């Protein structure tokens, strides 16, 4: 694994640093103080679209491009996680609030028919205004246990009827469409899952509630319901043929994971911000001479460095298509806890200044807790690791 | 005395800034005795909504209020109070009492918002009394973190108990999440953290009572135990309360559930009275004074 960062990634990081200090962090603080998400017409979003962000990763072509021969590297996870870490350093909430298809992009570009990609992702090729997509899997009674989702999909002529409730879906109330996961048969677990693109304004899609969160207030996490929501059959991602082909096929279990190291790297970014703020405070208040303060800073830096390297290792393995399930979960289990400790120790260094409730470290303390919950809780990651390390049987 | 009267250990504990019991207030403020409480504390206790606030003033990096003359000036970034009718600045030699000239500027507060949150500033505020006495100051410095530790333990208890109940109801992968080992063990560890912290607190309180009644425990040993109980309560609260959020998953991060509030409150409480640094310094100083084997608990007098 190479430890140096390539020139292309360095350039991207520099761009993020400029954007972060001038726009992202101030916007994050603005949302935190207001206690609600940045409105959809915030000037930041218009700026982001203007500089070319908010786009889909889909290349606009009906068929996926063939990989050029002889190139061992298949991905760019290492570069992506460096950028994700830097974005989160400035404000992770705002980074998630960015316009774009978001988590809806991978299922549509990965599973969708050519027509579906065209219909749902073309608006994001060169958007002229901020647009959002959304992704809804989690339900009030199904978080970690994804197989247990209760939202149902029933065929009806040339449509499907969806009924259920979803929670914590980012951007759901402002999205052009939501990729909604539903089940055609609850007894089948994941085999019964289908993904539908439910477009904005579809009758039966509603009851949007933007949740009040502890932190990461810049983006909306939204609950909604589907009540006899009629969705055209043409919006079943991949169409019936996709599921017919897959029926009875267990398929290869995916041996590498790129999203866990990504989210872990975001936690490292938040922790790094806490470290820098704590060190700056200590410097400004002549606390660096105190051994206890220095000990805190040393511990935070040491653990963050290790956490970052765990993320890099997992991403590097993914980039070369090598198995990284253990390493990805290790990174995800470690980084959020380290980052929380960084923010918490940072608060101790602040003393009563932390108690005021208006210091950046206090915000980071509230922001970072979510990172041990999203994209698989720390407990789920340990379960995955245990299955890898000691062949822990499934219940 | 931090404007807190009466026990606060219990579910949903935010400090109950209620009224009056001169005896209980006296137990908290050792420095001036009952006479000082009648002279300075009575008006606070008798005025609805009035607040007295105690501040550790032994670290100029944290509390920049210079004492020593008949007036005080300086600033304090945060106290959990919306008004201050009596300010008690405590250091290792005694206290400085101020009643007038205290300016409170509201701040948001990281937690404990029911108590209010203010930044304090004093500009040549007149000093009404400066009771002195190293031993009394030691006892006062012991009682204040003891009380705060009790608040922390109440918060931890509530966080642990709420999340345990939630985990018994919430079903995932075919059974209550409490029955999955990783959470079962975590719940067990949280319960242990609460109980161990509480036992340290009780032992420290017993030591203080023994010291006051001439029992087998000196004031120094009692003060060390109180500092230790505070340090442990703060540390364990940083284990328990974030895990209270963790057990609830996404729900824990939402403000509809009380666990995120407990996490913020615990963090804020642990910053008061010099925080863990002062507590560790106090406990460490006593520890280093031992010659020979270090006793963990107090031997009863034969």
XYZ file of C-alpha atoms in Angstrom:
697
model
C 0.000 0.000 0.000
C 1.436 3.381 -0.938
C 1.265 5.942 1.826
C 1.933 9.022 -0.308
C -1.072 10.763 -1.846
C -1.019 11.137 -5.642
C -0.956 14.517 -7.334
C -4.518 14.288 -8.650
C -5.878 13.632 -5.195
C -3.732 16.434 -3.773
C -5.340 18.842 -6.220
C -8.815 17.729 -5.261
C -7.964 18.082 -1.580
C -6.747 21.618 -2.158
C -10.018 22.479 -3.875
C -11.975 21.000 -0.986
C -9.888 22.955 1.540
C -10.663 26.225 -0.224
C -14.343 25.401 -0.493
C -14.433 24.053 3.036
C -13.000 27.051 4.804
C -14.910 29.634 2.774
C -18.253 27.891 2.351
C -18.789 24.495 3.909
C -17.898 25.151 7.530
C -19.744 28.484 7.737
C -22.834 26.860 6.188
C -22.629 23.982 8.669
C -22.462 26.376 11.598
C -25.356 28.345 10.137
C -27.544 25.234 9.971
C -26.501 24.131 13.447
C -27.423 27.455 15.003
C -30.690 27.622 13.091
C -31.515 24.071 14.199
C -32.732 22.976 10.766
C -31.371 21.876 7.377
C -30.050 24.349 4.846
C -33.016 25.315 2.653
C -33.057 23.944 -0.877
C -32.569 27.441 -2.323
C -29.507 28.239 -0.197
C -26.866 30.114 -2.188
C -24.277 27.455 -1.347
C -26.150 24.867 -3.406
C -26.312 27.181 -6.384
C -22.592 27.793 -6.079
C -21.879 24.064 -5.924
C -23.837 23.416 -9.115
C -22.094 26.326 -10.778
C -18.667 24.834 -10.047
C -19.736 21.514 -11.484
C -20.845 19.547 -8.457
C -24.203 17.845 -7.905
C -23.767 15.494 -10.853
C -24.272 11.803 -11.337
C -21.321 9.462 -11.660
C -23.093 7.793 -14.569
C -21.334 8.660 -17.811
C -24.517 9.099 -19.767
C -23.938 6.021 -21.904
C -26.461 3.232 -22.177
C -23.847 0.513 -21.642
C -21.083 0.552 -19.077
C -17.660 1.233 -20.599
C -15.320 -1.749 -20.822
C -12.321 -1.632 -18.622
C -9.067 -1.070 -20.459
C -6.952 -4.182 -20.467
C -3.883 -4.724 -18.404
C -4.795 -2.304 -15.627
C -4.898 -4.026 -12.260
C -6.506 -1.156 -10.376
C -10.282 -1.234 -10.700
C -11.377 1.612 -8.470
C -10.486 4.906 -6.895
C -11.618 4.310 -3.340
C -8.374 5.505 -1.787
C -8.685 8.844 -3.534
C -12.387 9.086 -2.758
C -11.924 8.493 0.931
C -9.201 11.128 1.167
C -11.612 13.629 -0.341
C -14.473 12.407 1.855
C -12.293 12.792 4.944
C -11.391 16.335 3.945
C -15.004 17.275 3.211
C -16.057 15.992 6.611
C -13.195 17.866 8.246
C -14.902 21.070 7.136
C -18.476 19.891 7.658
C -19.843 16.432 7.232
C -23.437 17.561 7.444
C -22.991 20.002 4.582
C -21.109 17.371 2.568
C -24.177 15.154 2.761
C -26.472 18.100 2.003
C -24.842 18.594 -1.421
C -27.239 18.447 -4.333
C -26.984 15.407 -6.554
C -28.500 11.943 -6.894
C -26.750 10.898 -3.666
C -27.259 7.336 -2.518
C -29.812 6.871 -5.279
C -27.067 7.009 -7.884
C -25.479 3.566 -7.366
C -28.704 1.498 -7.529
C -29.976 3.308 -10.625
C -26.680 3.224 -12.478
C -25.925 -0.301 -11.261
C -29.329 -1.940 -11.583
C -31.342 0.331 -13.828
C -32.261 -0.292 -17.454
C -30.914 2.096 -20.086
C -34.275 3.851 -20.117
C -34.311 4.235 -16.331
C -30.802 5.649 -16.274
C -31.806 8.104 -18.957
C -35.006 9.152 -17.207
C -33.682 9.481 -13.693
C -30.004 10.293 -14.053
C -29.938 12.482 -17.173
C -31.164 15.529 -15.233
C -28.046 15.113 -13.103
C -25.576 14.997 -15.986
C -25.349 18.772 -16.256
C -27.839 20.241 -13.829
C -28.516 23.928 -14.152
C -30.002 24.178 -10.710
C -29.616 22.155 -7.505
C -31.450 18.847 -7.729
C -31.566 15.988 -5.280
C -32.190 12.262 -5.365
C -32.921 10.150 -2.324
C -32.624 6.559 -1.156
C -34.945 4.924 1.349
C -34.275 1.536 2.891
C -34.456 2.094 6.660
C -37.835 1.861 8.368
C -39.018 2.671 11.887
C -38.775 -1.046 12.748
C -35.966 -2.085 10.451
C -32.546 -0.507 10.698
C -29.691 -2.975 11.009
C -32.054 -5.802 10.082
C -32.548 -4.741 6.500
C -34.091 -8.062 5.549
C -37.048 -7.269 7.804
C -38.399 -4.247 5.927
C -42.175 -4.084 6.001
C -42.949 -1.811 3.071
C -44.824 -3.935 0.588
C -45.071 -3.868 -3.188
C -48.071 -5.495 -4.859
C -48.415 -5.758 -8.643
C -51.565 -4.215 -10.088
C -51.892 -4.188 -13.860
C -49.081 -2.095 -15.276
C -48.240 -0.666 -11.879
C -47.115 -1.575 -8.430
C -48.870 -0.465 -5.248
C -46.528 0.435 -2.419
C -47.531 0.641 1.238
C -45.308 1.333 4.182
C -43.152 3.841 6.017
C -39.545 4.857 5.693
C -37.326 6.801 8.061
C -34.076 8.795 8.066
C -33.990 9.142 4.273
C -31.667 12.013 3.356
C -33.251 14.731 1.175
C -36.515 12.799 0.795
C -38.796 15.820 0.956
C -36.817 17.823 -1.631
C -35.838 15.007 -3.970
C -36.897 14.638 -7.599
C -37.263 10.933 -6.891
C -36.660 8.433 -4.115
C -35.282 4.932 -4.629
C -37.589 3.009 -2.309
C -36.941 -0.564 -1.281
C -40.020 -2.682 -0.741
C -40.760 -6.373 -0.445
C -42.991 -8.492 -2.636
C -42.986 -11.270 -0.045
C -41.990 -10.709 3.584
C -41.207 -14.383 4.071
C -38.410 -14.253 1.499
C -36.168 -11.815 3.346
C -33.722 -10.088 0.995
C -34.842 -12.287 -1.918
C -38.172 -10.513 -1.804
C -36.700 -7.007 -2.032
C -37.334 -4.778 -5.026
C -36.169 -1.236 -5.697
C -38.619 1.292 -7.107
C -38.062 4.853 -8.204
C -40.906 6.868 -6.722
C -41.083 10.276 -8.347
C -41.840 13.503 -6.572
C -45.523 14.253 -6.397
C -46.679 10.675 -6.854
C -50.053 10.342 -5.107
C -49.695 8.316 -1.941
C -46.152 9.509 -1.272
C -46.310 11.921 1.618
C -46.369 12.618 5.369
C -42.835 13.937 5.157
C -41.367 14.678 8.567
C -37.943 16.282 8.718
C -36.447 14.894 11.924
C -34.804 17.024 14.607
C -31.334 15.631 15.099
C -28.621 15.871 17.711
C -26.122 17.012 15.114
C -25.406 16.970 11.376
C -28.272 19.423 11.071
C -27.293 20.756 7.652
C -29.051 17.980 5.765
C -32.528 16.653 6.218
C -33.160 13.157 7.509
C -36.750 12.533 6.669
C -39.501 10.058 7.388
C -42.380 9.524 5.005
C -45.170 7.134 4.213
C -46.432 5.345 1.143
C -50.167 4.853 1.186
C -51.462 2.893 -1.790
C -48.756 4.663 -3.729
C -49.101 3.662 -7.378
C -45.757 3.397 -9.161
C -45.482 2.520 -12.878
C -43.973 -0.881 -13.614
C -41.406 0.989 -15.674
C -40.035 2.346 -12.396
C -39.117 -1.071 -10.974
C -35.342 -0.823 -11.172
C -33.961 -3.295 -13.656
C -37.440 -4.485 -14.568
C -38.974 -7.883 -13.978
C -36.321 -9.532 -16.149
C -33.639 -8.661 -13.658
C -35.365 -10.483 -10.827
C -36.470 -13.363 -13.020
C -32.831 -13.957 -13.978
C -31.766 -13.802 -10.363
C -34.463 -16.139 -9.019
C -32.879 -19.120 -7.271
C -29.378 -17.847 -7.913
C -27.482 -17.301 -4.776
C -24.741 -15.488 -6.630
C -21.273 -14.666 -5.473
C -21.100 -12.935 -2.157
C -19.439 -9.623 -2.713
C -15.962 -9.923 -1.300
C -15.093 -6.286 -0.961
C -16.755 -3.225 0.465
C -15.978 0.370 -0.417
C -18.640 2.274 1.499
C -17.616 1.347 5.038
C -14.090 2.742 4.660
C -15.655 5.846 3.092
C -17.902 6.522 6.066
C -15.076 5.643 8.458
C -12.895 8.230 6.700
C -15.615 10.828 7.249
C -15.392 10.103 10.970
C -11.623 10.585 10.803
C -12.251 13.977 9.192
C -14.512 15.051 12.031
C -11.981 13.809 14.594
C -9.180 15.684 12.860
C -11.195 18.879 13.011
C -11.657 18.354 16.750
C -7.919 17.779 17.160
C -7.001 20.937 15.249
C -9.508 23.044 17.153
C -8.340 21.628 20.494
C -4.706 22.269 19.637
C -5.505 25.821 18.513
C -7.358 26.491 21.755
C -4.515 25.065 23.796
C -2.026 27.211 21.913
C -4.089 30.403 22.329
C -4.593 29.805 26.045
C -1.083 28.651 26.969
C -2.226 25.137 27.751
C 0.381 23.301 25.726
C 2.781 23.406 28.643
C 0.397 21.346 30.724
C 1.157 17.673 30.572
C -2.481 16.622 30.797
C -3.391 18.748 27.811
C -0.458 17.464 25.811
C -1.338 13.907 26.742
C -4.836 14.397 25.385
C -3.599 15.823 22.112
C -1.026 13.070 21.736
C -3.605 10.364 22.331
C -6.088 11.892 19.893
C -3.510 12.249 17.147
C -2.144 8.727 17.642
C -5.561 7.110 17.464
C -6.700 9.218 14.531
C -3.575 8.344 12.599
C -4.215 4.644 13.176
C -7.866 5.051 12.210
C -6.944 6.814 8.988
C -4.479 4.098 8.062
C -7.140 1.451 8.701
C -9.388 3.304 6.242
C -6.617 3.593 3.667
C -5.782 -0.074 3.903
C -9.401 -1.144 3.377
C -9.820 1.246 0.443
C -6.572 0.154 -1.176
C -7.692 -3.472 -1.063
C -11.035 -2.514 -2.646
C -9.228 -0.613 -5.385
C -7.490 -3.813 -6.405
C -10.601 -5.949 -6.082
C -9.091 -7.858 -3.179
C -11.182 -9.157 -0.312
C -11.474 -6.531 2.405
C -14.549 -7.426 4.408
C -12.584 -7.734 7.670
C -10.528 -4.610 7.004
C -13.523 -2.508 5.953
C -15.432 -3.393 9.102
C -12.350 -2.844 11.232
C -12.029 0.671 9.876
C -15.723 1.363 10.367
C -15.751 -0.057 13.890
C -12.708 1.995 14.922
C -12.886 5.429 13.356
C -16.178 6.742 14.773
C -15.239 5.790 18.343
C -11.847 7.437 17.955
C -13.420 10.567 16.531
C -15.950 10.762 19.368
C -13.130 10.476 21.864
C -11.302 13.244 20.031
C -14.282 15.562 20.322
C -14.948 14.590 23.926
C -11.340 15.128 25.007
C -11.394 18.352 23.034
C -14.352 19.486 25.158
C -12.348 18.688 28.294
C -9.533 20.867 27.055
C -11.990 23.688 26.420
C -13.342 23.431 29.944
C -16.174 25.886 30.541
C -15.782 27.267 27.021
C -17.137 23.921 25.850
C -20.148 24.318 28.086
C -21.211 27.508 26.303
C -22.552 25.481 23.404
C -21.152 27.707 20.687
C -17.693 26.288 20.064
C -17.005 24.213 16.968
C -15.781 21.289 19.095
C -19.147 21.155 20.861
C -20.842 20.890 17.463
C -18.380 18.196 16.362
C -19.154 16.264 19.569
C -22.802 16.182 18.520
C -22.129 15.576 14.844
C -19.781 12.651 15.215
C -22.052 10.325 17.199
C -24.037 9.441 14.098
C -20.952 7.972 12.438
C -21.004 4.944 14.708
C -24.608 4.306 13.672
C -24.899 4.876 9.923
C -23.645 2.452 7.256
C -23.752 -0.388 9.781
C -23.401 0.247 13.508
C -20.169 -0.473 15.336
C -21.844 -3.556 16.757
C -22.707 -4.903 13.298
C -19.130 -4.285 12.194
C -17.822 -6.348 15.110
C -20.233 -9.110 14.206
C -18.903 -9.097 10.653
C -15.343 -9.131 11.937
C -16.114 -12.012 14.283
C -17.554 -14.023 11.420
C -14.323 -13.448 9.543
C -11.948 -14.019 12.447
C -13.508 -16.895 14.362
C -16.258 -18.087 11.991
C -18.916 -16.938 14.430
C -22.041 -18.791 13.363
C -25.067 -16.853 12.207
C -28.020 -17.155 14.568
C -23.730 25.095 46.800
C -24.349 25.620 43.124
C -27.864 26.889 43.449
C -28.742 23.234 43.872
C -30.707 22.143 46.854
C -31.622 18.626 47.628
C -30.936 15.291 45.963
C -30.780 15.113 42.229
C -30.054 11.468 41.639
C -32.949 10.082 39.673
C -34.465 9.603 36.239
C -34.399 12.658 34.094
C -32.119 14.392 36.528
C -31.351 17.890 35.576
C -30.323 19.752 38.671
C -33.392 20.701 40.673
C -32.716 24.316 41.464
C -35.348 24.371 44.028
C -35.515 26.000 47.383
C -34.493 26.170 50.567
C -33.072 24.088 53.233
C -30.365 25.894 55.060
C -29.055 22.692 56.563
C -28.635 21.001 53.228
C -27.034 24.118 51.784
C -24.669 24.292 54.724
C -23.582 20.751 54.118
C -22.561 21.829 50.657
C -20.856 25.039 51.572
C -18.423 24.338 54.369
C -16.451 27.412 54.147
C -18.468 29.943 56.025
C -20.582 27.736 58.253
C -24.158 28.362 59.260
C -23.520 32.001 60.091
C -22.351 32.718 56.565
C -25.302 30.855 55.146
C -27.736 32.932 57.193
C -25.959 36.160 56.286
C -25.420 35.547 52.595
C -27.463 32.542 51.654
C -30.787 33.382 53.270
C -31.750 36.014 50.723
C -31.001 33.575 47.928
C -32.953 30.813 49.567
C -35.918 33.049 50.297
C -36.145 34.707 46.888
C -38.014 32.659 44.295
C -35.810 32.011 41.302
C -32.660 33.389 42.930
C -29.515 31.474 42.234
C -26.213 30.932 43.923
C -23.334 29.627 41.869
C -20.083 28.091 43.015
C -17.060 28.277 40.787
C -13.645 26.702 41.112
C -11.334 29.662 40.831
C -8.002 27.918 41.221
C -7.040 27.804 37.559
C -6.610 31.117 35.821
C -6.659 29.425 32.438
C -10.272 28.406 33.044
C -11.691 31.060 35.309
C -10.186 34.456 34.809
C -11.437 36.256 37.868
C -8.707 37.860 39.911
C -9.385 37.897 43.649
C -7.405 39.231 46.561
C -8.766 42.714 47.048
C -12.143 44.163 47.974
C -13.286 44.108 44.360
C -13.084 41.486 41.671
C -12.965 41.672 37.904
C -12.846 39.049 35.220
C -14.868 36.652 33.168
C -16.114 33.103 33.135
C -17.193 31.586 29.813
C -20.118 29.574 31.158
C -22.137 28.762 34.219
C -25.317 26.670 34.138
C -27.503 29.471 35.437
C -29.598 32.246 33.941
C -28.897 34.599 36.836
C -26.425 34.775 39.673
C -27.507 36.351 42.937
C -24.585 35.039 44.923
C -21.270 34.047 43.363
C -18.911 31.907 45.427
C -15.392 31.788 44.016
C -13.625 28.893 45.675
C -9.926 28.166 45.718
C -7.669 26.089 47.924
C -7.406 28.760 50.599
C -10.997 29.841 50.898
C -13.800 31.644 49.156
C -14.650 35.054 47.769
C -18.340 35.989 47.849
C -19.848 38.485 45.434
C -23.458 39.596 45.262
C -23.583 42.659 43.058
C -22.005 43.748 39.817
C -22.320 40.335 38.191
C -23.247 40.580 34.539
C -24.837 37.509 32.936
C -24.951 37.247 29.196
C -27.141 34.399 27.941
C -25.350 31.750 25.916
C -26.788 28.703 24.232
C -25.375 26.067 26.592
C -24.166 22.664 25.483
C -26.580 21.014 27.917
C -28.366 21.551 31.238
C -30.489 24.183 29.518
C -33.293 23.947 32.049
C -30.895 25.594 34.475
C -30.085 28.393 32.075
C -26.687 29.205 30.602
C -24.710 32.398 30.941
C -21.295 33.872 30.450
C -20.291 35.886 33.496
C -18.368 39.089 33.647
C -17.451 41.174 36.645
C -16.091 44.681 36.515
C -14.821 45.806 39.890
C -17.644 43.948 41.592
C -17.603 44.454 45.364
C -16.595 41.535 47.547
C -18.974 40.943 50.456
C -16.907 38.362 52.307
C -13.750 36.286 52.052
C -14.041 33.389 54.474
C -10.671 31.710 54.737
C -9.499 28.367 55.998
C -7.610 25.695 54.096
C -9.353 22.770 55.799
C -12.833 24.205 55.252
C -11.897 24.995 51.665
C -10.779 21.409 51.246
C -14.116 20.137 52.516
C -16.032 22.552 50.266
C -13.892 21.533 47.318
C -14.698 17.937 48.151
C -18.459 18.377 48.459
C -18.932 20.274 45.221
C -17.542 17.576 42.883
C -19.261 14.939 45.004
C -22.580 16.585 44.290
C -21.762 16.901 40.606
C -20.730 13.249 40.513
C -24.130 12.369 41.950
C -25.835 14.294 39.168
C -23.695 12.486 36.621
C -24.591 9.122 38.069
C -28.280 9.966 37.919
C -27.905 10.850 34.270
C -25.924 7.683 33.569
C -28.513 5.574 35.342
C -31.290 7.012 33.260
C -29.370 6.616 30.025
C -28.451 3.013 30.827
C -31.946 2.105 31.974
C -33.755 3.759 29.067
C -31.531 2.109 26.506
C -31.807 -1.262 28.248
C -35.609 -1.047 28.156
C -35.532 -0.002 24.525
C -33.226 -2.878 23.660
C -35.619 -5.360 25.242
C -38.483 -4.115 23.077
C -36.750 -3.460 19.795
C -36.593 -6.582 17.634
C -34.028 -7.224 14.927
C -32.900 -10.460 13.311
C -35.695 -12.314 15.043
C -35.128 -11.340 18.653
C -34.865 -8.335 20.981
C -31.627 -6.524 20.259
C -30.741 -6.892 23.943
C -30.411 -10.612 23.305
C -27.717 -10.158 20.718
C -24.464 -10.703 22.538
C -22.689 -7.590 21.416
C -25.439 -5.453 22.902
C -26.023 -7.729 25.880
C -22.376 -7.353 26.879
C -22.498 -3.614 26.303
C -25.583 -3.288 28.498
C -23.792 -5.305 31.165
C -20.751 -3.031 30.940
C -22.924 0.060 31.212
C -24.657 -1.304 34.307
C -21.272 -2.055 35.833
C -20.038 1.449 35.056
C -23.042 3.006 36.804
C -22.822 0.773 39.864
C -19.070 1.095 40.263
C -19.262 4.876 39.953
C -22.095 5.000 42.453
C -20.241 2.879 44.978
C -17.208 5.145 44.703
C -19.540 8.084 45.247
C -21.131 6.549 48.333
C -17.769 5.595 49.792
C -16.542 9.130 49.264
C -19.667 10.527 50.922
C -19.135 8.182 53.877
C -15.534 9.368 54.171
C -16.677 12.986 54.249
C -19.193 12.244 56.994
C -16.557 10.338 58.965
C -14.072 13.170 58.608
C -16.664 15.689 59.809
C -17.456 13.545 62.831
C -13.846 12.804 63.762
C -13.967 9.254 62.477
C -11.151 7.162 61.010
C -10.879 9.282 57.931
C -9.019 12.526 57.557
C -10.278 15.433 55.492
C -7.471 14.815 53.002
C -8.474 11.204 52.490
C -12.083 12.266 52.116
C -11.173 14.967 49.596
C -9.185 12.473 47.559
C -12.125 10.076 47.492
C -14.455 12.832 46.313
C -12.045 13.831 43.568
C -11.676 10.204 42.566
C -15.443 9.691 42.526
C -15.845 12.746 40.321
C -13.103 11.682 37.899
C -14.588 8.209 37.624
C -18.126 9.519 37.153
C -16.989 11.826 34.358
C -14.999 9.104 32.613
C -17.730 6.533 32.894
C -20.365 9.006 31.770
C -18.391 9.329 28.542
C -18.701 5.585 28.129
C -22.320 5.177 29.234
C -24.165 8.105 27.707
C -22.825 7.847 24.141
C -23.642 4.149 24.266
C -27.124 5.049 25.428
C -27.443 6.782 22.053
C -25.714 3.914 20.260
C -28.152 1.294 21.520
C -31.072 3.255 20.114
C -29.376 3.470 16.723
C -30.816 6.109 14.437
C -33.554 6.870 16.960
C -30.886 7.702 19.528
C -29.565 10.474 17.310
C -33.022 12.082 17.107
C -34.095 14.647 19.675
C -37.401 12.859 20.185
C -35.619 10.416 22.472
C -33.944 11.508 25.715
C -30.615 9.744 25.283
C -28.918 12.425 23.165
C -29.869 14.969 25.809
C -28.236 12.799 28.479
C -25.081 12.601 26.415
C -24.910 16.395 26.158
C -25.731 16.929 29.806
C -23.109 14.475 30.984
C -20.437 16.101 28.855
C -21.353 19.571 30.139
C -21.435 18.535 33.810
C -18.000 16.988 33.525
C -16.531 20.357 32.575
C -17.458 22.075 35.826
C -15.314 22.656 38.906
C -12.060 22.359 37.006
C -13.149 19.190 35.242
C -11.281 15.911 35.449
C -7.931 17.644 35.395
C -8.437 19.237 38.788
C -9.880 16.007 40.119
C -6.957 13.930 38.868
C -4.523 16.478 40.238
C -6.170 16.311 43.648
C -6.335 12.539 43.684
C -2.839 12.187 42.283
C -1.351 14.544 44.839
C -2.785 12.509 47.676
C -1.654 9.294 46.012
C 1.916 10.499 45.718
C 1.973 11.343 49.404
C 1.649 7.682 50.364
C 4.680 5.894 51.706
C 4.399 2.165 51.536
C 1.390 0.185 50.315
C -1.492 2.291 49.108
C -4.770 1.575 50.863
C -7.733 1.406 48.551
C -10.342 1.931 51.255
C -10.233 3.315 54.777
C -9.394 0.906 57.565
C -11.719 1.278 60.524
C -10.070 2.502 63.703
C -9.327 -0.344 66.068
